[in-house]
Amino acid sequence: QVQLVESGGGSVQAGGSLRLSCAAFGYTSSTNCMGWFRQAPGKEREGVAVIYTGSVSTVYADSVKGRFTISQDNAKNTLYLQMNSLKPEDTAMYYCAASWSSDCYSVSWLLWTTPSTKWGRGTQVTVSS
């Protein structure tokens, strides 16, 4: 059974930076993708960044391109999200996810709603203006 534990969230002023971490426990070697998603109050969950674990290819939501970077450390079984130039609209609960689906290489939230996906419990990011 895979367990994902996020950390690194917090409060920061606009223009600041945060690095989120997602520690993975259990049998993770067969995952196809790892990703970061976020959900603001009253809004639908949305994809932020996804990494294809085999090739380390990455894909980002347009709203975070050039500001966020997703990466993984296989030795530590940890996924990261470096967030720079943060904006108030980045305020949300951020979730880490792992997918065994063949259609996971996408930030489309709908492709991550399958039984082949495992979610963490989230970490809050608050950006003040």
GROMACS .gro file of N, CA and C in nm:
model
  387
    1GLN      N    1   0.085  -0.119   0.000
    1GLN     CA    2   0.000   0.000   0.000
    1GLN      C    3   0.089   0.124   0.000
    2VAL      N    4   0.067   0.213  -0.096
    2VAL     CA    5   0.147   0.335  -0.107
    2VAL      C    6   0.085   0.445  -0.021
    3GLN      N    7   0.171   0.516   0.049
    3GLN     CA    8   0.127   0.632   0.127
    3GLN      C    9   0.208   0.753   0.084
    4LEU      N   10   0.140   0.866   0.065
    4LEU     CA   11   0.205   0.990   0.023
    4LEU      C   12   0.186   1.094   0.133
    5VAL      N   13   0.294   1.159   0.171
    5VAL     CA   14   0.289   1.258   0.279
    5VAL      C   15   0.352   1.387   0.232
    6GLU      N   16   0.271   1.492   0.221
    6GLU     CA   17   0.319   1.623   0.176
    6GLU      C   18   0.368   1.706   0.293
    7SER      N   19   0.462   1.796   0.263
    7SER     CA   20   0.511   1.892   0.363
    7SER      C   21   0.566   2.013   0.290
    8GLY      N   22   0.594   2.119   0.364
    8GLY     CA   23   0.657   2.237   0.307
    8GLY      C   24   0.564   2.353   0.281
    9GLY      N   25   0.436   2.334   0.303
    9GLY     CA   26   0.343   2.445   0.283
    9GLY      C   27   0.360   2.551   0.391
   10GLY      N   28   0.295   2.665   0.369
   10GLY     CA   29   0.305   2.772   0.467
   10GLY      C   30   0.249   2.900   0.410
   11SER      N   31   0.278   3.010   0.480
   11SER     CA   32   0.233   3.141   0.437
   11SER      C   33   0.351   3.223   0.388
   12VAL      N   34   0.333   3.290   0.276
   12VAL     CA   35   0.441   3.368   0.216
   12VAL      C   36   0.380   3.490   0.147
   13GLN      N   37   0.458   3.594   0.134
   13GLN     CA   38   0.411   3.712   0.063
   13GLN      C   39   0.427   3.693  -0.087
   14ALA      N   40   0.349   3.767  -0.162
   14ALA     CA   41   0.358   3.761  -0.308
   14ALA      C   42   0.501   3.789  -0.353
   15GLY      N   43   0.546   3.710  -0.450
   15GLY     CA   44   0.682   3.720  -0.497
   15GLY      C   45   0.778   3.626  -0.429
   16GLY      N   46   0.734   3.564  -0.321
   16GLY     CA   47   0.819   3.473  -0.245
   16GLY      C   48   0.822   3.334  -0.305
   17SER      N   49   0.892   3.244  -0.233
   17SER     CA   50   0.911   3.107  -0.281
   17SER      C   51   0.881   3.007  -0.170
   18LEU      N   52   0.840   2.889  -0.212
   18LEU     CA   53   0.824   2.775  -0.123
   18LEU      C   54   0.864   2.650  -0.198
   19ARG      N   55   0.909   2.547  -0.125
   19ARG     CA   56   0.934   2.417  -0.187
   19ARG      C   57   0.852   2.313  -0.113
   20LEU      N   58   0.764   2.250  -0.186
   20LEU     CA   59   0.683   2.141  -0.132
   20LEU      C   60   0.754   2.008  -0.153
   21SER      N   61   0.737   1.919  -0.057
   21SER     CA   62   0.791   1.784  -0.067
   21SER      C   63   0.680   1.683  -0.051
   22CYS      N   64   0.697   1.569  -0.115
   22CYS     CA   65   0.601   1.459  -0.103
   22CYS      C   66   0.681   1.331  -0.085
   23ALA      N   67   0.679   1.278   0.036
   23ALA     CA   68   0.749   1.153   0.064
   23ALA      C   69   0.658   1.036   0.034
   24ALA      N   70   0.709   0.940  -0.042
   24ALA     CA   71   0.630   0.824  -0.081
   24ALA      C   72   0.678   0.701  -0.004
   25PHE      N   73   0.583   0.629   0.055
   25PHE     CA   74   0.614   0.509   0.131
   25PHE      C   75   0.539   0.392   0.069
   26GLY      N   76   0.606   0.277   0.063
   26GLY     CA   77   0.543   0.160   0.006
   26GLY      C   78   0.596   0.130  -0.132
   27TYR      N   79   0.524   0.048  -0.207
   27TYR     CA   80   0.569   0.002  -0.339
   27TYR      C   81   0.542   0.107  -0.445
   28THR      N   82   0.640   0.195  -0.470
   28THR     CA   83   0.621   0.305  -0.563
   28THR      C   84   0.696   0.287  -0.694
   29SER      N   85   0.774   0.183  -0.707
   29SER     CA   86   0.862   0.172  -0.823
   29SER      C   87   0.786   0.152  -0.954
   30SER      N   88   0.661   0.109  -0.948
   30SER     CA   89   0.587   0.084  -1.072
   30SER      C   90   0.498   0.200  -1.113
   31THR      N   91   0.504   0.313  -1.042
   31THR     CA   92   0.419   0.426  -1.079
   31THR      C   93   0.461   0.480  -1.216
   32ASN      N   94   0.364   0.524  -1.294
   32ASN     CA   95   0.393   0.585  -1.424
   32ASN      C   96   0.417   0.734  -1.409
   33CYS      N   97   0.339   0.799  -1.326
   33CYS     CA   98   0.349   0.944  -1.309
   33CYS      C   99   0.334   0.983  -1.163
   34MET      N  100   0.394   1.097  -1.130
   34MET     CA  101   0.369   1.163  -1.003
   34MET      C  102   0.327   1.305  -1.036
   35GLY      N  103   0.241   1.363  -0.952
   35GLY     CA  104   0.193   1.496  -0.986
   35GLY      C  105   0.156   1.579  -0.865
   36TRP      N  106   0.146   1.708  -0.890
   36TRP     CA  107   0.097   1.803  -0.791
   36TRP      C  108  -0.033   1.864  -0.842
   37PHE      N  109  -0.128   1.871  -0.752
   37PHE     CA  110  -0.257   1.931  -0.783
   37PHE      C  111  -0.291   2.028  -0.672
   38ARG      N  112  -0.387   2.118  -0.697
   38ARG     CA  113  -0.426   2.212  -0.594
   38ARG      C  114  -0.576   2.238  -0.600
   39GLN      N  115  -0.627   2.279  -0.485
   39GLN     CA  116  -0.769   2.311  -0.478
   39GLN      C  117  -0.789   2.429  -0.384
   40ALA      N  118  -0.845   2.536  -0.440
   40ALA     CA  119  -0.878   2.655  -0.362
   40ALA      C  120  -1.021   2.642  -0.313
   41PRO      N  121  -1.056   2.710  -0.204
   41PRO     CA  122  -1.193   2.702  -0.151
   41PRO      C  123  -1.295   2.739  -0.257
   42GLY      N  124  -1.396   2.655  -0.273
   42GLY     CA  125  -1.503   2.682  -0.367
   42GLY      C  126  -1.468   2.655  -0.512
   43LYS      N  127  -1.349   2.602  -0.536
   43LYS     CA  128  -1.307   2.575  -0.673
   43LYS      C  129  -1.278   2.427  -0.692
   44GLU      N  130  -1.279   2.384  -0.818
   44GLU     CA  131  -1.248   2.246  -0.851
   44GLU      C  132  -1.098   2.222  -0.839
   45ARG      N  133  -1.061   2.099  -0.806
   45ARG     CA  134  -0.919   2.064  -0.803
   45ARG      C  135  -0.861   2.079  -0.942
   46GLU      N  136  -0.738   2.128  -0.950
   46GLU     CA  137  -0.674   2.146  -1.080
   46GLU      C  138  -0.531   2.094  -1.078
   47GLY      N  139  -0.487   2.051  -1.194
   47GLY     CA  140  -0.351   2.002  -1.206
   47GLY      C  141  -0.251   2.116  -1.211
   48VAL      N  142  -0.137   2.098  -1.146
   48VAL     CA  143  -0.031   2.198  -1.144
   48VAL      C  144   0.088   2.151  -1.227
   49ALA      N  145   0.138   2.032  -1.195
   49ALA     CA  146   0.255   1.980  -1.265
   49ALA      C  147   0.259   1.829  -1.252
   50VAL      N  148   0.304   1.764  -1.357
   50VAL     CA  149   0.313   1.618  -1.360
   50VAL      C  150   0.449   1.578  -1.414
   51ILE      N  151   0.505   1.473  -1.357
   51ILE     CA  152   0.631   1.418  -1.406
   51ILE      C  153   0.611   1.272  -1.442
   52TYR      N  154   0.660   1.235  -1.561
   52TYR     CA  155   0.653   1.095  -1.605
   52TYR      C  156   0.777   1.028  -1.548
   53THR      N  157   0.760   0.937  -1.456
   53THR     CA  158   0.871   0.887  -1.377
   53THR      C  159   0.976   0.812  -1.458
   54GLY      N  160   0.934   0.751  -1.570
   54GLY     CA  161   1.030   0.676  -1.649
   54GLY      C  162   1.129   0.765  -1.723
   55SER      N  163   1.079   0.866  -1.791
   55SER     CA  164   1.164   0.953  -1.872
   55SER      C  165   1.196   1.085  -1.804
   56VAL      N  166   1.131   1.111  -1.690
   56VAL     CA  167   1.147   1.238  -1.618
   56VAL      C  168   1.098   1.355  -1.702
   57SER      N  169   1.011   1.327  -1.796
   57SER     CA  170   0.948   1.436  -1.870
   57SER      C  171   0.847   1.505  -1.780
   58THR      N  172   0.826   1.635  -1.805
   58THR     CA  173   0.737   1.713  -1.719
   58THR      C  174   0.637   1.791  -1.803
   59VAL      N  175   0.523   1.818  -1.740
   59VAL     CA  176   0.421   1.901  -1.803
   59VAL      C  177   0.361   1.990  -1.695
   60TYR      N  178   0.328   2.115  -1.733
   60TYR     CA  179   0.280   2.213  -1.636
   60TYR      C  180   0.150   2.278  -1.682
   61ALA      N  181   0.074   2.323  -1.584
   61ALA     CA  182  -0.041   2.407  -1.614
   61ALA      C  183   0.011   2.541  -1.665
   62ASP      N  184  -0.062   2.603  -1.757
   62ASP     CA  185  -0.017   2.731  -1.814
   62ASP      C  186   0.002   2.837  -1.705
   63SER      N  187  -0.078   2.830  -1.602
   63SER     CA  188  -0.075   2.933  -1.497
   63SER      C  189   0.052   2.930  -1.413
   64VAL      N  190   0.128   2.821  -1.419
   64VAL     CA  191   0.250   2.811  -1.336
   64VAL      C  192   0.377   2.794  -1.418
   65LYS      N  193   0.365   2.786  -1.549
   65LYS     CA  194   0.483   2.770  -1.634
   65LYS      C  195   0.582   2.882  -1.612
   66GLY      N  196   0.709   2.844  -1.598
   66GLY     CA  197   0.813   2.944  -1.576
   66GLY      C  198   0.831   2.984  -1.431
   67ARG      N  199   0.737   2.944  -1.344
   67ARG     CA  200   0.746   2.980  -1.203
   67ARG      C  201   0.764   2.856  -1.114
   68PHE      N  202   0.702   2.745  -1.151
   68PHE     CA  203   0.708   2.622  -1.070
   68PHE      C  204   0.793   2.518  -1.142
   69THR      N  205   0.860   2.435  -1.062
   69THR     CA  206   0.939   2.325  -1.116
   69THR      C  207   0.913   2.198  -1.036
   70ILE      N  208   0.873   2.093  -1.107
   70ILE     CA  209   0.853   1.963  -1.043
   70ILE      C  210   0.977   1.878  -1.064
   71SER      N  211   1.015   1.804  -0.960
   71SER     CA  212   1.132   1.716  -0.972
   71SER      C  213   1.115   1.598  -0.877
   72GLN      N  214   1.199   1.498  -0.896
   72GLN     CA  215   1.191   1.380  -0.810
   72GLN      C  216   1.330   1.335  -0.771
   73ASP      N  217   1.340   1.277  -0.653
   73ASP     CA  218   1.464   1.217  -0.605
   73ASP      C  219   1.432   1.071  -0.577
   74ASN      N  220   1.469   0.984  -0.671
   74ASN     CA  221   1.433   0.843  -0.657
   74ASN      C  222   1.499   0.778  -0.537
   75ALA      N  223   1.620   0.822  -0.504
   75ALA     CA  224   1.691   0.763  -0.391
   75ALA      C  225   1.617   0.789  -0.261
   76LYS      N  226   1.550   0.904  -0.254
   76LYS     CA  227   1.477   0.941  -0.132
   76LYS      C  228   1.327   0.913  -0.145
   77ASN      N  229   1.284   0.862  -0.261
   77ASN     CA  230   1.141   0.840  -0.285
   77ASN      C  231   1.061   0.966  -0.255
   78THR      N  232   1.109   1.078  -0.305
   78THR     CA  233   1.047   1.206  -0.274
   78THR      C  234   1.024   1.287  -0.401
   79LEU      N  235   0.907   1.348  -0.406
   79LEU     CA  236   0.870   1.438  -0.514
   79LEU      C  237   0.873   1.579  -0.460
   80TYR      N  238   0.916   1.674  -0.544
   80TYR     CA  239   0.926   1.813  -0.502
   80TYR      C  240   0.848   1.904  -0.597
   81LEU      N  241   0.809   2.019  -0.543
   81LEU     CA  242   0.754   2.126  -0.625
   81LEU      C  243   0.816   2.256  -0.577
   82GLN      N  244   0.908   2.310  -0.656
   82GLN     CA  245   0.968   2.439  -0.625
   82GLN      C  246   0.878   2.547  -0.683
   83MET      N  247   0.832   2.637  -0.597
   83MET     CA  248   0.738   2.741  -0.639
   83MET      C  249   0.803   2.878  -0.617
   84ASN      N  250   0.825   2.948  -0.726
   84ASN     CA  251   0.885   3.082  -0.721
   84ASN      C  252   0.785   3.185  -0.771
   85SER      N  253   0.814   3.312  -0.740
   85SER     CA  254   0.728   3.422  -0.785
   85SER      C  255   0.582   3.394  -0.753
   86LEU      N  256   0.557   3.355  -0.632
   86LEU     CA  257   0.421   3.317  -0.593
   86LEU      C  258   0.326   3.435  -0.599
   87LYS      N  259   0.201   3.404  -0.635
   87LYS     CA  260   0.096   3.504  -0.648
   87LYS      C  261  -0.019   3.469  -0.553
   88PRO      N  262  -0.099   3.567  -0.515
   88PRO     CA  263  -0.213   3.536  -0.428
   88PRO      C  264  -0.304   3.428  -0.487
   89GLU      N  265  -0.317   3.424  -0.618
   89GLU     CA  266  -0.402   3.323  -0.681
   89GLU      C  267  -0.344   3.182  -0.674
   90ASP      N  268  -0.222   3.168  -0.624
   90ASP     CA  269  -0.165   3.035  -0.601
   90ASP      C  270  -0.209   2.977  -0.467
   91THR      N  271  -0.280   3.056  -0.389
   91THR     CA  272  -0.328   3.010  -0.259
   91THR      C  273  -0.424   2.892  -0.277
   92ALA      N  274  -0.392   2.781  -0.210
   92ALA     CA  275  -0.474   2.660  -0.224
   92ALA      C  276  -0.416   2.551  -0.134
   93MET      N  277  -0.491   2.443  -0.122
   93MET     CA  278  -0.437   2.320  -0.065
   93MET      C  279  -0.369   2.244  -0.178
   94TYR      N  280  -0.245   2.206  -0.158
   94TYR     CA  281  -0.169   2.136  -0.261
   94TYR      C  282  -0.159   1.988  -0.227
   95TYR      N  283  -0.191   1.906  -0.327
   95TYR     CA  284  -0.193   1.761  -0.308
   95TYR      C  285  -0.091   1.693  -0.400
   96CYS      N  286  -0.027   1.593  -0.347
   96CYS     CA  287   0.062   1.507  -0.423
   96CYS      C  288  -0.017   1.383  -0.465
   97ALA      N  289   0.013   1.330  -0.583
   97ALA     CA  290  -0.057   1.211  -0.630
   97ALA      C  291   0.038   1.121  -0.709
   98ALA      N  292   0.009   0.993  -0.704
   98ALA     CA  293   0.082   0.894  -0.782
   98ALA      C  294  -0.017   0.817  -0.868
   99SER      N  295   0.021   0.790  -0.991
   99SER     CA  296  -0.071   0.722  -1.082
   99SER      C  297  -0.004   0.604  -1.151
  100TRP      N  298  -0.079   0.496  -1.163
  100TRP     CA  299  -0.036   0.377  -1.236
  100TRP      C  300  -0.108   0.367  -1.370
  101SER      N  301  -0.183   0.468  -1.404
  101SER     CA  302  -0.259   0.468  -1.527
  101SER      C  303  -0.169   0.498  -1.646
  102SER      N  304  -0.205   0.445  -1.763
  102SER     CA  305  -0.128   0.473  -1.884
  102SER      C  306  -0.160   0.611  -1.941
  103ASP      N  307  -0.264   0.677  -1.888
  103ASP     CA  308  -0.304   0.810  -1.937
  103ASP      C  309  -0.273   0.919  -1.838
  104CYS      N  310  -0.171   0.902  -1.757
  104CYS     CA  311  -0.146   0.995  -1.647
  104CYS      C  312  -0.065   1.117  -1.686
  105TYR      N  313   0.000   1.116  -1.803
  105TYR     CA  314   0.092   1.225  -1.837
  105TYR      C  315   0.011   1.346  -1.885
  106SER      N  316  -0.054   1.409  -1.789
  106SER     CA  317  -0.140   1.523  -1.820
  106SER      C  318  -0.174   1.593  -1.689
  107VAL      N  319  -0.194   1.725  -1.697
  107VAL     CA  320  -0.239   1.799  -1.579
  107VAL      C  321  -0.391   1.805  -1.574
  108SER      N  322  -0.455   1.735  -1.665
  108SER     CA  323  -0.601   1.730  -1.663
  108SER      C  324  -0.649   1.652  -1.542
  109TRP      N  325  -0.720   1.717  -1.455
  109TRP     CA  326  -0.767   1.657  -1.331
  109TRP      C  327  -0.849   1.530  -1.355
  110LEU      N  328  -0.926   1.529  -1.462
  110LEU     CA  329  -1.015   1.417  -1.489
  110LEU      C  330  -0.939   1.286  -1.510
  111LEU      N  331  -0.818   1.293  -1.564
  111LEU     CA  332  -0.739   1.173  -1.589
  111LEU      C  333  -0.679   1.117  -1.460
  112TRP      N  334  -0.692   1.190  -1.351
  112TRP     CA  335  -0.636   1.146  -1.224
  112TRP      C  336  -0.746   1.106  -1.126
  113THR      N  337  -0.864   1.085  -1.176
  113THR     CA  338  -0.975   1.046  -1.089
  113THR      C  339  -1.005   0.897  -1.099
  114THR      N  340  -0.909   0.820  -1.150
  114THR     CA  341  -0.930   0.676  -1.167
  114THR      C  342  -0.889   0.602  -1.040
  115PRO      N  343  -0.929   0.474  -1.030
  115PRO     CA  344  -0.886   0.393  -0.915
  115PRO      C  345  -0.735   0.368  -0.914
  116SER      N  346  -0.668   0.401  -1.025
  116SER     CA  347  -0.523   0.379  -1.035
  116SER      C  348  -0.442   0.495  -0.977
  117THR      N  349  -0.506   0.580  -0.901
  117THR     CA  350  -0.441   0.698  -0.846
  117THR      C  351  -0.444   0.695  -0.694
  118LYS      N  352  -0.332   0.737  -0.635
  118LYS     CA  353  -0.322   0.747  -0.489
  118LYS      C  354  -0.294   0.892  -0.455
  119TRP      N  355  -0.363   0.944  -0.351
  119TRP     CA  356  -0.350   1.084  -0.313
  119TRP      C  357  -0.294   1.100  -0.173
  120GLY      N  358  -0.219   1.209  -0.154
  120GLY     CA  359  -0.180   1.248  -0.020
  120GLY      C  360  -0.290   1.332   0.042
  121ARG      N  361  -0.267   1.378   0.165
  121ARG     CA  362  -0.370   1.452   0.237
  121ARG      C  363  -0.358   1.602   0.218
  122GLY      N  364  -0.251   1.649   0.157
  122GLY     CA  365  -0.240   1.789   0.122
  122GLY      C  366  -0.160   1.873   0.220
  123THR      N  367  -0.113   1.987   0.168
  123THR     CA  368  -0.043   2.086   0.250
  123THR      C  369  -0.089   2.224   0.202
  124GLN      N  370  -0.116   2.312   0.297
  124GLN     CA  371  -0.176   2.442   0.263
  124GLN      C  372  -0.069   2.543   0.224
  125VAL      N  373  -0.096   2.615   0.116
  125VAL     CA  374  -0.011   2.726   0.073
  125VAL      C  375  -0.097   2.852   0.069
  126THR      N  376  -0.050   2.955   0.139
  126THR     CA  377  -0.123   3.082   0.143
  126THR      C  378  -0.028   3.193   0.101
  127VAL      N  379  -0.068   3.268  -0.002
  127VAL     CA  380   0.014   3.377  -0.054
  127VAL      C  381  -0.062   3.508  -0.032
  128SER      N  382  -0.001   3.599   0.041
  128SER     CA  383  -0.066   3.727   0.069
  128SER      C  384  -0.009   3.836  -0.020
  129SER      N  385  -0.094   3.933  -0.049
  129SER     CA  386  -0.051   4.041  -0.139
  129SER      C  387   0.016   4.154  -0.062
   0.00000   0.00000   0.00000
